[in-house]
Coordinates of C-alpha atoms in Angstrom, one line a residue:
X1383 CA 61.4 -33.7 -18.1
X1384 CA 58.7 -34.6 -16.3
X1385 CA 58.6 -32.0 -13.3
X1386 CA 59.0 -29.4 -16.5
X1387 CA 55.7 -30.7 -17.8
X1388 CA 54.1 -30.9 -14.7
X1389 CA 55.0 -27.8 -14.0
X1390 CA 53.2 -26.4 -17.4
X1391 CA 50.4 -28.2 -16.4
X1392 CA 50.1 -26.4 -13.3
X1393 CA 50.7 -23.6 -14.9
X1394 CA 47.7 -24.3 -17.8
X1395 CA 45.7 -25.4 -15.2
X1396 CA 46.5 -21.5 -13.5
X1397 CA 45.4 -19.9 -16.4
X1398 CA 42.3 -21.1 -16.9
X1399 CA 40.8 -21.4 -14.0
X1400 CA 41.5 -17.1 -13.5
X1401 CA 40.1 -16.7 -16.8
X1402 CA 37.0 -18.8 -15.8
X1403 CA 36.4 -16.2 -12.6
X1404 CA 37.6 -13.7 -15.1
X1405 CA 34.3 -14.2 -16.8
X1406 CA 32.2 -14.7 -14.4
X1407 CA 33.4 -11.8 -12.3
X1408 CA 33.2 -9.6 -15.9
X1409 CA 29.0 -10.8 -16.4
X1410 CA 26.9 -7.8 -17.6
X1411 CA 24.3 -8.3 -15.4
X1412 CA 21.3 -6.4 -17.4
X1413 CA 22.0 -9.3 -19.5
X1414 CA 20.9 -11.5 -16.9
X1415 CA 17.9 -9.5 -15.7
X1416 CA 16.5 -9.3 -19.2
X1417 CA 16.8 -12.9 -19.2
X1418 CA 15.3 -13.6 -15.8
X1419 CA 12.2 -10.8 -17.2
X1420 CA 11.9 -13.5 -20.0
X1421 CA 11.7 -16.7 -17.8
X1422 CA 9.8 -15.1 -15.2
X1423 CA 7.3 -14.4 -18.2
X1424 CA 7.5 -17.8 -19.0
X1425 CA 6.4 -18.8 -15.5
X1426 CA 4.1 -16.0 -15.0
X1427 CA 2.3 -15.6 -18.1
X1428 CA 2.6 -18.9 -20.1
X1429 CA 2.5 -20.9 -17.4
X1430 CA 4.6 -23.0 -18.0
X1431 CA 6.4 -24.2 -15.0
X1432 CA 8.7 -27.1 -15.8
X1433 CA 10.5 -25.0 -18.9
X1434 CA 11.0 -21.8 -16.8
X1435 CA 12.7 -24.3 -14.3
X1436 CA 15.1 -25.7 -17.4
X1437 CA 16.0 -21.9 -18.3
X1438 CA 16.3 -21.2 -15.0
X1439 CA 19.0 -23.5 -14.4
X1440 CA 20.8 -22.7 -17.6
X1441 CA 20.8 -19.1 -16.6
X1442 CA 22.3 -19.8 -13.2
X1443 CA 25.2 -21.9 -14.5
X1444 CA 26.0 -19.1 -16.1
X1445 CA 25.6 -16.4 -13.9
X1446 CA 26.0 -15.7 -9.9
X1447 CA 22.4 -15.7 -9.2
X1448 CA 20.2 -12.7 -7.5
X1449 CA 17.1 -12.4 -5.9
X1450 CA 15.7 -9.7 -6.7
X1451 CA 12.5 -7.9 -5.0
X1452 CA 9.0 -9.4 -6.2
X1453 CA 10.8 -11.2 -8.9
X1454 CA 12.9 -13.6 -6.1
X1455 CA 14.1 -15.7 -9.1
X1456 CA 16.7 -18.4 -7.1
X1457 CA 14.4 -18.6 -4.6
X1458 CA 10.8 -19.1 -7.0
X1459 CA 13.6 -21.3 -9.6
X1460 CA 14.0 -23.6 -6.0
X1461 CA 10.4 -23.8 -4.9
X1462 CA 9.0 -24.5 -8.1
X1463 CA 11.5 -27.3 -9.0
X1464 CA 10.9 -28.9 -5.4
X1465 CA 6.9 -28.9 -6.6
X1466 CA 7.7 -30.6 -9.7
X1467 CA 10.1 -33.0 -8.2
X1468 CA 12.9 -31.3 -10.4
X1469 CA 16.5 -31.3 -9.3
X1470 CA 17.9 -28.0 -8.1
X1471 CA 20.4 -28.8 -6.6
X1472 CA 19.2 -29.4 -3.2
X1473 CA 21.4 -28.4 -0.1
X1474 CA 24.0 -27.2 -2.0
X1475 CA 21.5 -24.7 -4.0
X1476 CA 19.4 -24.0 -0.7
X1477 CA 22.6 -22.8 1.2
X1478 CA 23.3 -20.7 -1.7
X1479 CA 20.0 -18.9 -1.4
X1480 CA 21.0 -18.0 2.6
X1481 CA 23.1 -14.7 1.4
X1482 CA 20.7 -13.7 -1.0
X1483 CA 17.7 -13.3 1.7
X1484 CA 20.2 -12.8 4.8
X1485 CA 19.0 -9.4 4.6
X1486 CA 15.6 -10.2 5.1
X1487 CA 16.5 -12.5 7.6
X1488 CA 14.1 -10.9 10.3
X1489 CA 11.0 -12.0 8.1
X1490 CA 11.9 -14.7 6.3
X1491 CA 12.4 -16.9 9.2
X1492 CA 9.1 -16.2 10.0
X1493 CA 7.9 -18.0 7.1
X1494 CA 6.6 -21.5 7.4
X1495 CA 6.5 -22.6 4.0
X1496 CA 10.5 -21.0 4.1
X1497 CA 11.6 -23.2 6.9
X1498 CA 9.5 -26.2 5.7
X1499 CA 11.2 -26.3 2.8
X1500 CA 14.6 -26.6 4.4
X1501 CA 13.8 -29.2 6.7
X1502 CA 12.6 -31.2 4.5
X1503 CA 16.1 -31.5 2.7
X1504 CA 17.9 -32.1 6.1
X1505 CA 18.5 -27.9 7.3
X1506 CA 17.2 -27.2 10.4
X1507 CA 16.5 -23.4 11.7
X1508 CA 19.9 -23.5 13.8
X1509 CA 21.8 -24.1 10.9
X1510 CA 20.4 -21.2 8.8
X1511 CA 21.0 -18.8 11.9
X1512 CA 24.6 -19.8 11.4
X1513 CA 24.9 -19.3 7.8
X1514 CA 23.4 -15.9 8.2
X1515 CA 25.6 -15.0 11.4
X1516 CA 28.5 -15.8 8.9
X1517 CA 26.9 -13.3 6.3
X1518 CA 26.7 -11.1 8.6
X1519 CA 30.8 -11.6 10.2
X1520 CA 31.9 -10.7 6.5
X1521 CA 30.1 -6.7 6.5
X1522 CA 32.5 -4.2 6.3
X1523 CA 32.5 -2.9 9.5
X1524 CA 34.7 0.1 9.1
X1525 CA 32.1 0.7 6.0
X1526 CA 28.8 0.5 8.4
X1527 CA 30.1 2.8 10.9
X1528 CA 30.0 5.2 7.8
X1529 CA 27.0 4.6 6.9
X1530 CA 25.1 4.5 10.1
X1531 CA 25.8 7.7 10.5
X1532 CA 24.6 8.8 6.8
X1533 CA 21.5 7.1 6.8
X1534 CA 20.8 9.1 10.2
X1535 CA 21.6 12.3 8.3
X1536 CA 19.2 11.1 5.6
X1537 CA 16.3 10.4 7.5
X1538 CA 14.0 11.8 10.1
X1539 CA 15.4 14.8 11.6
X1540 CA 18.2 15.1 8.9
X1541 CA 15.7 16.6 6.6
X1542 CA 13.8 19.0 8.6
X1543 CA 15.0 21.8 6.9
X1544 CA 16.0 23.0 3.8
X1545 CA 20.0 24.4 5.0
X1546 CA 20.1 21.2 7.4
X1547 CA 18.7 18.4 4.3
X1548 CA 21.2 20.1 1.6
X1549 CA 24.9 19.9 4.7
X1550 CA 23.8 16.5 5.1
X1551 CA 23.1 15.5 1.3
X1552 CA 26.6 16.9 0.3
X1553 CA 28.0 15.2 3.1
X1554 CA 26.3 11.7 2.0
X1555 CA 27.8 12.3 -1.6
X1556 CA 30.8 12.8 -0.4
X1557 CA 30.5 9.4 1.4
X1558 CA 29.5 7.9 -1.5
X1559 CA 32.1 9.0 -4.0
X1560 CA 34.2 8.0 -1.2
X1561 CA 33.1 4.5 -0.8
X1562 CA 32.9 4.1 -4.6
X1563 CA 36.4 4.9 -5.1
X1564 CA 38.1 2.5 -2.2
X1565 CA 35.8 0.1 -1.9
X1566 CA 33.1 0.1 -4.6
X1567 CA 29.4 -0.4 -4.4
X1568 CA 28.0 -0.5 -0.8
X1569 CA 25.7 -3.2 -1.5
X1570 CA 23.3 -5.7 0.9
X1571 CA 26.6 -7.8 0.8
X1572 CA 28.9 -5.5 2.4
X1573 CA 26.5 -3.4 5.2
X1574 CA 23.6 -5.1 5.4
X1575 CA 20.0 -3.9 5.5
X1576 CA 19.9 -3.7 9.2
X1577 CA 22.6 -2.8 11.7
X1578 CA 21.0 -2.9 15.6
X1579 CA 18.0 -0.1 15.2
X1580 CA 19.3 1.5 12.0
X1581 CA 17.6 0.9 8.3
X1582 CA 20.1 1.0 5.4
X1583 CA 17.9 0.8 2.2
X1584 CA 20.8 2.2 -0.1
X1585 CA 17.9 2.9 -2.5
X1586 CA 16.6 5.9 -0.7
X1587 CA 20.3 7.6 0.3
X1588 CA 20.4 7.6 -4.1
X1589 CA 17.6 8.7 -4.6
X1590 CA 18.3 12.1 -2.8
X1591 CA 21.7 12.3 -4.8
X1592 CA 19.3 13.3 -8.0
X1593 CA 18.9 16.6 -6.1
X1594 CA 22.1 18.0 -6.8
X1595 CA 23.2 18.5 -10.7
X1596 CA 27.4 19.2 -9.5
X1597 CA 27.2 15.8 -8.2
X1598 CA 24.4 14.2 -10.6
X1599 CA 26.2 13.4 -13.8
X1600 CA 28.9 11.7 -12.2
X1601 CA 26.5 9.4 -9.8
X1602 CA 24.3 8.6 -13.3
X1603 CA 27.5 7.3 -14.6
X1604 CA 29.5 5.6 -12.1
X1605 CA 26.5 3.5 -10.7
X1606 CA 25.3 2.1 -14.1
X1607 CA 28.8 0.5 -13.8
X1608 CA 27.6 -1.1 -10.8
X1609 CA 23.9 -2.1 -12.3
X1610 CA 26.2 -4.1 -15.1
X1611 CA 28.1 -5.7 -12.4
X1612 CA 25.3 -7.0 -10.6
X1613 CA 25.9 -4.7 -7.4
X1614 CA 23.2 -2.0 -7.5
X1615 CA 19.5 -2.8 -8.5
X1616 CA 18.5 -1.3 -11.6
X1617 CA 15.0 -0.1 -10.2
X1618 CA 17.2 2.3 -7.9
X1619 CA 19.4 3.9 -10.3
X1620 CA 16.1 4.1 -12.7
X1621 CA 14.6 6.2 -9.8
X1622 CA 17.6 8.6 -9.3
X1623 CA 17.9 9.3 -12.2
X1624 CA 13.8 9.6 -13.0
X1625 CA 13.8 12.2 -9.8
X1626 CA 16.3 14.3 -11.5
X1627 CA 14.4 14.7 -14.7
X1628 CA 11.4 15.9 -12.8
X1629 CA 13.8 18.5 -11.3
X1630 CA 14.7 19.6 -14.4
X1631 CA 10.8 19.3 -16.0
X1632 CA 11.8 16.6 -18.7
X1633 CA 9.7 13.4 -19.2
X1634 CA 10.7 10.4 -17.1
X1635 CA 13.9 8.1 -18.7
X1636 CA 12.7 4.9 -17.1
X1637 CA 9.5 5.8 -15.8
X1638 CA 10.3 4.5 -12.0
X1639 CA 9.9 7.5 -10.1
X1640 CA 6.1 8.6 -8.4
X1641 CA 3.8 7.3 -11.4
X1642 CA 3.9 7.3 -14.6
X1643 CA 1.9 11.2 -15.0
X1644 CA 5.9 12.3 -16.4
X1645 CA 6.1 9.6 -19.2
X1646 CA 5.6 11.1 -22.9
X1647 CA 6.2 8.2 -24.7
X1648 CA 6.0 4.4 -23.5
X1649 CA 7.9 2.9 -26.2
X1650 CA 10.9 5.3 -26.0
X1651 CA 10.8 4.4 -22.1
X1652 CA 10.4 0.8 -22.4
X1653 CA 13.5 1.0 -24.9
X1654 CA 15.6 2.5 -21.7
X1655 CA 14.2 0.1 -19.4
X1656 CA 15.4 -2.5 -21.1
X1657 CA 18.4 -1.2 -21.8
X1658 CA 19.6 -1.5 -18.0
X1659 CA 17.4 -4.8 -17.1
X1660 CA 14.1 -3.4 -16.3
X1661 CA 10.4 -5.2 -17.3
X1662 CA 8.2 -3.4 -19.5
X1663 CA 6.0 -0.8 -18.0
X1664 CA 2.7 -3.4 -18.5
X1665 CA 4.7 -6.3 -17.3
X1666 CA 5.8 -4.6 -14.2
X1667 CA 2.3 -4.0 -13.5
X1668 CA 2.1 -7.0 -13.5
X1669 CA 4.6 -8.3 -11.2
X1670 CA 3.6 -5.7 -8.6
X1671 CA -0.3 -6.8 -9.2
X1672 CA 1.2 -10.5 -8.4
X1673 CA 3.0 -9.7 -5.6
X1674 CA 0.4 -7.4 -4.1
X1675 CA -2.3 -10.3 -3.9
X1676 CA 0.7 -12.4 -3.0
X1677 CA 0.9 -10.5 0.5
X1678 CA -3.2 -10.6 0.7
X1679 CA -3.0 -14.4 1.2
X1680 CA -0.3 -14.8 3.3

C-alpha cells in the first residue's frame, strides 16, 4: 500500500514539475519585453529606482531573463539593486548574467565597473573565463561550420555583384530554412557572435532575406514564432521586414529600418511595435539618446 502511494507520489510529483518547464518553456516573450519597456520606463523616466528593482524581480521569476541591447535589463536590474543594497540574488543571479553577455565577452571583460562588481561578491576574473569557456563548449558546432561560411557569403566580397550577392542570398535562405527546420533559431546561444576571425551578427544575414519576396512571406512568419519564444530579437525581425516594405514602396510596419522618412502614420506603427515587444518610436529615442551619452562617458 504504501510503495503504491509512493509511487503516485512520484508520479504527481512527475507531472508537475514538466508542466512547470511546460510554462516556462511556452512564455510569449513580447509579453515580457513590453513589460521590461514598462520597468525600464519606470527607471528611466520616473526615476524611481527601488520600484523598478521590485518589478524587476517579479518579472524574472517569471520569465528566463534577457539582456537585451541598450536596454541590458538583468544586468541594469543587478547593478542597481547592488546600489541600493537590495537583494538580487547575488552569485547565484551574477552567474546567471555570464550567458547573457558571453557574447560580448571580448569587451565586457574590459570593464572595470563589470569586474568590480563580481569581486566584490566573491567571483574573480578566472572564474568568469570559465563560465564563458563553458558557454562557449555548448555551440553547435556542426551549426557554426554552416554558418561561417554564410556569413562569408554575406559580407565583403559576397556582395560585390549583383549575380554573385543574389547565388549567395538564396544559398543563405536555404541555410536558414534549413536550420529552422532541424534545429530552430540560430541564436547567440547556439553559434555565438564570434567564432576565431568571423562576425555572426544574425541580424544582418535577415535582413538581406527581405530582398527576396519567394522566400519573404515564409521568413516574416516563421521568425515571429521565434520573437514569441524569446530566440530572435524583435528589433531584427522589425528590420526585415521594414526593408521589404521599402522594396515594395509601402510605408514602414515598425518603423526600424534607415529612419523614420517611410513612416505615414506614428500611431498605426507604434500599435505594431508593440504588438511584437518594441518601445514606442519617442521612447526609443530615448533609449538610444541614453545609451549614446552612456558611451561618451565611459
Amino acid at each position: 500500500m504504501k510503495q503504491n502511494q509512493h509511487i503516485r507520489y512520484l508520479s504527481l510529483t512527475s507531472i508537475i514539475i514538466c508542466f512547470f518547464f511546460y510554462c516556462c518553456k511556452s512564455r510569449d516573450y513580447i509579453t515580457y519585453y513590453n513589460k521590461v519597456n514598462e520597468i525600464d520606463s519606470i527607471y528611466r523616466m520616473a526615476k524611481q529606482p527601488e520600484k523598478a528593482i521590485k518589478k524587476y524581480r517579479k518579472l524574472f521569476r517569471k520569465y528566463h531573463p534577457l539582456n537585451q541591447e541598450r536596454i541590458e535589463e538583468y544586468e541594469t536590474y543587478i547593478r542597481v539593486s547592488d546600489k541600493y543594497g537590495k537583494n538580487f540574488g547575488g552569485q547565484k543571479s551574477l552567474y546567471r548574467l555570464i550567458p547573457l553577455i558571453a557574447p560580448y565577452w571580448r569587451y565586457k571583460k574590459e570593464d572595470p565597473k563589470f569586474i568590480k562588481l563580481y569581486k566584490k561578491y566573491g567571483i574573480d576574473s578566472l572564474s568568469m573565463e570559465q563560465k564563458v569557456a563553458q558557454w562557449e563548449s555548448k555551440h553547435d558546432k556542426i551549426l557554426i561550420d554552416s554558418f561561417v561560411i554564410a556569413f562569408a557569403r554575406d559580407q565583403y566580397g559576397g556582395r560585390l555583384n549583383n549575380s554573385d550577392r543574389t547565388e549567395n542570398d538564396v544559398k543563405n535562405a536555404e541555410l536558414l530554412k534549413w536550420t529552422f527546420e532541424n534545429h530552430g533559431f540560430p541564436s547567440k546561444k547556439k553559434i555565438g557572435l564570434y567564432y576565431k576571425d568571423a562576425f555572426m551578427p544574425m541580424s544582418v544575414l535577415l535582413l538581406h532575406m527581405a530582398d527576396y519576396d519567394e522566400y519573404h512571406p515564409y521568413f516574416k512568419t516563421k521568425i515571429l514564432e521565434y520573437v514569441k519564444s524569446g530566440e530572435c530579437p524583435p528589433r531584427d525581425y522589425a528590420a526585415m521586414v521594414d526593408r521589404n516594405n521599402l522594396h515594395h514602396k509601402i510605408p514602414y510596419t515598425y518603423g526600424v529600418y534607415q529612419g523614420y522618412q517611410n513612416i505615414t502614420d506614428s500611431a498605426k506603427v507604434n500599435r505594431n511595435r508593440k504588438s511584437i515587444g518594441l518601445p514606442s518610436l519617442k521612447y526609443r529615442n530615448k533609449i538610444a539618446k541614453d545609451f549614446s551619452d552612456s558611451l561618451k562617458t565611459k
